JSON list of C-alpha atoms in Angstrom, two decimals:
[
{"chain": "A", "resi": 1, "resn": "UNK", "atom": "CA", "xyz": [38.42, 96.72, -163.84]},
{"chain": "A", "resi": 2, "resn": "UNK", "atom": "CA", "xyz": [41.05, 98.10, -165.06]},
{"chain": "A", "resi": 3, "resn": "UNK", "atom": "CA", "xyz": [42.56, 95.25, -167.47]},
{"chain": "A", "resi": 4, "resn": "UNK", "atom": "CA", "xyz": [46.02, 97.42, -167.89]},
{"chain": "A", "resi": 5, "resn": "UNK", "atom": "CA", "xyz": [46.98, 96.24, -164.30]},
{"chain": "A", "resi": 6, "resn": "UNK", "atom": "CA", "xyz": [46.28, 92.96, -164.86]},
{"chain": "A", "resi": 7, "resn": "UNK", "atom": "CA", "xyz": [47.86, 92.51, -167.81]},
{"chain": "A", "resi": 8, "resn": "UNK", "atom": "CA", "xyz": [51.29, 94.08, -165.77]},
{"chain": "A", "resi": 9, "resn": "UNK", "atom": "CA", "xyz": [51.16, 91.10, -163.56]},
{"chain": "A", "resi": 10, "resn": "UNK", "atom": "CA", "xyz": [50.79, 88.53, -166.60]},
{"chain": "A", "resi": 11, "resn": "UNK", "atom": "CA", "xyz": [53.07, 89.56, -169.20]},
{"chain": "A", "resi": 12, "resn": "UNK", "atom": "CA", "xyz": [55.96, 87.71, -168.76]},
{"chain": "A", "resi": 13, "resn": "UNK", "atom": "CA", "xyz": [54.09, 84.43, -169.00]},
{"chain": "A", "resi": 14, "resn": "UNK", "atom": "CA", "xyz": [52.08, 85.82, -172.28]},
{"chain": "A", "resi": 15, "resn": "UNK", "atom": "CA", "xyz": [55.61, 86.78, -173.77]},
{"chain": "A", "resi": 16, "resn": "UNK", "atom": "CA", "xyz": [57.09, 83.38, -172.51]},
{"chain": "A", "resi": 17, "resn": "UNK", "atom": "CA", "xyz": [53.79, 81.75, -173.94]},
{"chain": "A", "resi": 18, "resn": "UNK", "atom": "CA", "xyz": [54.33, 83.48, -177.47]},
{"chain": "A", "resi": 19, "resn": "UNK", "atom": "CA", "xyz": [57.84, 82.29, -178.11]},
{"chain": "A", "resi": 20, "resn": "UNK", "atom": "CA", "xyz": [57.22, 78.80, -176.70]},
{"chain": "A", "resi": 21, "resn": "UNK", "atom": "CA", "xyz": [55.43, 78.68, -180.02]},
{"chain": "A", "resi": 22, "resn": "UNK", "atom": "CA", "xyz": [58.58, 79.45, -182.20]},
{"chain": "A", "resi": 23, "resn": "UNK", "atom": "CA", "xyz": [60.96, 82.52, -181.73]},
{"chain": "A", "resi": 24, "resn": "UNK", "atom": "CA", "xyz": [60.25, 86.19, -182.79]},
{"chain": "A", "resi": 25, "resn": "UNK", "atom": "CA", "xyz": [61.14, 89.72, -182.73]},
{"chain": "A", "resi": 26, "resn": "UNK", "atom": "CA", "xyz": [59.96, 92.07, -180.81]},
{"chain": "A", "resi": 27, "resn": "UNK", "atom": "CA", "xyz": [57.52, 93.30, -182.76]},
{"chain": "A", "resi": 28, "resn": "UNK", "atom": "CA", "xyz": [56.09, 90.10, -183.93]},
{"chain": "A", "resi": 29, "resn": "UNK", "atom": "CA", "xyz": [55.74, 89.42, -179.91]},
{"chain": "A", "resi": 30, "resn": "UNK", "atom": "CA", "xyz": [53.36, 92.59, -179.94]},
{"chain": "A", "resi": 31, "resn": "UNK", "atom": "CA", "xyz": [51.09, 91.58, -182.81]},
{"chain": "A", "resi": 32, "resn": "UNK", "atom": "CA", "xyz": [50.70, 87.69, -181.86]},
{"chain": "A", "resi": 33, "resn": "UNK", "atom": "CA", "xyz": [49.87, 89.33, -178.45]},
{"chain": "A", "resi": 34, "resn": "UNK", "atom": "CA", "xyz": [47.54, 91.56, -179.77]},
{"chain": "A", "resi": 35, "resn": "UNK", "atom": "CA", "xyz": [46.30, 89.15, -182.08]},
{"chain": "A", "resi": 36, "resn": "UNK", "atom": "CA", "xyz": [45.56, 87.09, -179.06]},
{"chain": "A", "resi": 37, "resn": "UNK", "atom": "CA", "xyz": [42.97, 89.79, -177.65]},
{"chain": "A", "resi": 38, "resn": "UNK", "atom": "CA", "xyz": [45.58, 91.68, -175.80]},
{"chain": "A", "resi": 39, "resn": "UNK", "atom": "CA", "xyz": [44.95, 94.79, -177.29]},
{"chain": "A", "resi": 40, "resn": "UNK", "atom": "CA", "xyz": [46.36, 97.32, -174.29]},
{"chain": "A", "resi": 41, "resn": "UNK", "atom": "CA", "xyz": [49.43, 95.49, -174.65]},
{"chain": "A", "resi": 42, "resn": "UNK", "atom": "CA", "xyz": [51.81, 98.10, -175.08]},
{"chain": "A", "resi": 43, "resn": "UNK", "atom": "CA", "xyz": [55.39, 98.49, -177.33]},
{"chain": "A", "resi": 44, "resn": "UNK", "atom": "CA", "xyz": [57.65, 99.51, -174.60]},
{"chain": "A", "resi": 45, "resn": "UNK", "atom": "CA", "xyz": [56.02, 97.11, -172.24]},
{"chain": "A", "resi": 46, "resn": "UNK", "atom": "CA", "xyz": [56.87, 93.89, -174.52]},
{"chain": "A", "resi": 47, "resn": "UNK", "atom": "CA", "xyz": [60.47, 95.48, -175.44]},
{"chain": "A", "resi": 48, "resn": "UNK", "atom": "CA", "xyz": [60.83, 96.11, -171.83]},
{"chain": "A", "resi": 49, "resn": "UNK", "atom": "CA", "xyz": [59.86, 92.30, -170.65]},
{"chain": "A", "resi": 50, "resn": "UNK", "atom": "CA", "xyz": [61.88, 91.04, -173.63]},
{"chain": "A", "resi": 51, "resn": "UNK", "atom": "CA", "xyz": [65.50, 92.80, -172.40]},
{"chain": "A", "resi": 52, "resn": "UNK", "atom": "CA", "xyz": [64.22, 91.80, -168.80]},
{"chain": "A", "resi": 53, "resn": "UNK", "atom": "CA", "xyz": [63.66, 88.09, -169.28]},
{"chain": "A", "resi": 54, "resn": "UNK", "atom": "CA", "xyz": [66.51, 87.85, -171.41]},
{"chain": "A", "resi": 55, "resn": "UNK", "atom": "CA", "xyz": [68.88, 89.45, -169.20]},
{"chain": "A", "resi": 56, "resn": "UNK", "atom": "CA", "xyz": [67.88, 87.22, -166.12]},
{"chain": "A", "resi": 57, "resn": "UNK", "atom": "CA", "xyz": [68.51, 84.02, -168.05]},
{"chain": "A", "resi": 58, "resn": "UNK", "atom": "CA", "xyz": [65.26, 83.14, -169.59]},
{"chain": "A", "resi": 59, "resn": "UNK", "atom": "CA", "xyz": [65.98, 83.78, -173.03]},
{"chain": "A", "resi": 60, "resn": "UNK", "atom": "CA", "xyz": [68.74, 83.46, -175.94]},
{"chain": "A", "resi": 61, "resn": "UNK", "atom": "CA", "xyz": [68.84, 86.08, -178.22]},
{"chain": "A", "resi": 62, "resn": "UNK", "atom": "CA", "xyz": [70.10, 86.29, -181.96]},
{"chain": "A", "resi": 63, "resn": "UNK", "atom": "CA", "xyz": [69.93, 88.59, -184.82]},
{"chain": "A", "resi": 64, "resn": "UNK", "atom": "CA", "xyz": [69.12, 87.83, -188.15]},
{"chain": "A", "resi": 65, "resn": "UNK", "atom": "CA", "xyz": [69.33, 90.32, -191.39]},
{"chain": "A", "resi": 66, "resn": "UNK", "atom": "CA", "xyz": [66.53, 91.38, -192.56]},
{"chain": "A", "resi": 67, "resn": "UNK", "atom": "CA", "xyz": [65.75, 93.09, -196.59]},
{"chain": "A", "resi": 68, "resn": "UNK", "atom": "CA", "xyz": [63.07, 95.72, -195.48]},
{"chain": "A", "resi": 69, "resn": "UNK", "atom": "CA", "xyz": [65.20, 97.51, -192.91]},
{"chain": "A", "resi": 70, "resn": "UNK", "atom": "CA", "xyz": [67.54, 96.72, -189.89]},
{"chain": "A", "resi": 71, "resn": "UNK", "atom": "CA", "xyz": [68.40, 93.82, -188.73]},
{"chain": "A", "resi": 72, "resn": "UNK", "atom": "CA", "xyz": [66.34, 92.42, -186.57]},
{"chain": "A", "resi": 73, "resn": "UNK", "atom": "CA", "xyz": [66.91, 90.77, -182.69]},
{"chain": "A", "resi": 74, "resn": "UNK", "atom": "CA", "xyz": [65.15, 87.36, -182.44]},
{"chain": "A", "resi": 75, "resn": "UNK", "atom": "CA", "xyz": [64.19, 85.55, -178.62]},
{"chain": "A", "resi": 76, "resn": "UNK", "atom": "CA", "xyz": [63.56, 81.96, -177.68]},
{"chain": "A", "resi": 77, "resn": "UNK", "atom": "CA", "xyz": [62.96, 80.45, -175.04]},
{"chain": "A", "resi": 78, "resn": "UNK", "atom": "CA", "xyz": [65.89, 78.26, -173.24]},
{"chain": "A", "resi": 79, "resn": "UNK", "atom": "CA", "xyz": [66.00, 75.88, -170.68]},
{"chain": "A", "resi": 80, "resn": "UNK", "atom": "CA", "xyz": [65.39, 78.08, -168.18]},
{"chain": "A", "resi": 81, "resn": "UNK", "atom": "CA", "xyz": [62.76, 79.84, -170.01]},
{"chain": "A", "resi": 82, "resn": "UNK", "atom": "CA", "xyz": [61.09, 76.73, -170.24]},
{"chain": "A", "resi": 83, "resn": "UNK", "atom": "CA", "xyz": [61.04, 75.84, -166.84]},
{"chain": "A", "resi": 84, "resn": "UNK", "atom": "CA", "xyz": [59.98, 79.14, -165.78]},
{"chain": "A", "resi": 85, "resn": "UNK", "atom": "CA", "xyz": [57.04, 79.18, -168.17]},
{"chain": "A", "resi": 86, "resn": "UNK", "atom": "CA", "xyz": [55.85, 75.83, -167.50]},
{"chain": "A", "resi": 87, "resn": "UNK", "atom": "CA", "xyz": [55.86, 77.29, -162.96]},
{"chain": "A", "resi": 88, "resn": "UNK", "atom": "CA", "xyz": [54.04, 80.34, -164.36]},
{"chain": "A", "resi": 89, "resn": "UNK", "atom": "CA", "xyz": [51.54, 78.57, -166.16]},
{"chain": "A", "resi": 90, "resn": "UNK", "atom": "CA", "xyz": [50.85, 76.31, -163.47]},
{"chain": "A", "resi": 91, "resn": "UNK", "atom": "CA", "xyz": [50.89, 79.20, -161.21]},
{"chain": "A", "resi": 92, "resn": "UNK", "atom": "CA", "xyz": [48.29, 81.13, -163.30]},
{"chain": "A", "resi": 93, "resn": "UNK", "atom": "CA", "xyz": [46.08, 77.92, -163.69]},
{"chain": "A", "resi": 94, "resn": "UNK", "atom": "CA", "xyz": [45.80, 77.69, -159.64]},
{"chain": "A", "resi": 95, "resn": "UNK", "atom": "CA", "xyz": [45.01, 81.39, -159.63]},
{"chain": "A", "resi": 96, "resn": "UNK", "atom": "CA", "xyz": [42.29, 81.43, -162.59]},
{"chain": "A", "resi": 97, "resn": "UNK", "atom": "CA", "xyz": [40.41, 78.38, -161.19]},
{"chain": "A", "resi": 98, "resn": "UNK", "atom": "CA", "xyz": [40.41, 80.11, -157.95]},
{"chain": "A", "resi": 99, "resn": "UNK", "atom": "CA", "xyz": [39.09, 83.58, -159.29]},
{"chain": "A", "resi": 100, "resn": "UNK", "atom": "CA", "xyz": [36.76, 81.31, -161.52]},
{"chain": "A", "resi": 101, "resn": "UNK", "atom": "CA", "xyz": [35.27, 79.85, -158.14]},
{"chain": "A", "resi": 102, "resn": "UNK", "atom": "CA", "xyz": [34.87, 82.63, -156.90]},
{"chain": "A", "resi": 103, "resn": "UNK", "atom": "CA", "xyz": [32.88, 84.54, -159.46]},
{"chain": "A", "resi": 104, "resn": "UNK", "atom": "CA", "xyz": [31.03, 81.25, -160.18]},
{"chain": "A", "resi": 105, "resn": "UNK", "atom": "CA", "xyz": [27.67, 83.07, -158.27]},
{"chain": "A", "resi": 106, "resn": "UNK", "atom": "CA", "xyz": [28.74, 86.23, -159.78]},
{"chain": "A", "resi": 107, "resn": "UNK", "atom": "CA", "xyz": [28.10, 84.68, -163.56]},
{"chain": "A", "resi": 108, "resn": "UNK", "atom": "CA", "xyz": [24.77, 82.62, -161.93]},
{"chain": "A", "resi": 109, "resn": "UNK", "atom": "CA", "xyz": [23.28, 85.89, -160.84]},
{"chain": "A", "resi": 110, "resn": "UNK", "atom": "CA", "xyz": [22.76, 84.71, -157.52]},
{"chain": "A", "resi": 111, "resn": "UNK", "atom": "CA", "xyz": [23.91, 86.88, -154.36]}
]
């Protein structure tokens, strides 16, 4: 299976996810996703969601100085960031237990 696509239809609830834990850069979203075992996560992809979410509402940006090199553009999650993580994640939840059910025999070995 080709984990690419799947990751496609999950990656604004694994980049809500991250900065539920604190806010970040863009960068620092890649590596904490990466760091989470999504290694085909790619650059453009996160940078992509990040403008995305952020321009529908989701997120507040700000940008904070930085001594090695530009400044950089930190996300967070607001209230409507929240509450649209918190319906993905329940979302997602459904839809694991449901593939989980269904590959229950599949993991048994048994037709």
């Amino acid at each position: 299976m080709d984990s690419t696509q799947l990751l496609k239809g999950v990656l604004d609830l694994a980049v809500l996810a991250v900065l539920d834990r604190n806010d970040s850069y863009g960068y620092d979203v890649v590596r904490q996703l990466r760091e989470a075992g999504l290694d085909d996560v790619g650059d453009a992809s996160v940078y992509g969601t990040l403008r995305r979410l952020f321009k529908g509402g989701a997120l507040n940006s700000y940008v904070v100085p930085s001594e090695e090199g530009p400044h950089r553009k930190y996300y967070g999650l607001n209230d409507a960031g929240r509450a649209q993580l918190t319906g993905s994640a329940k979302t997602w939840a459904a839809f694991a237990h449901t593939m989980n059910d269904l590959l229950d025999d599949v993991d048994k070995g048994t037709p």
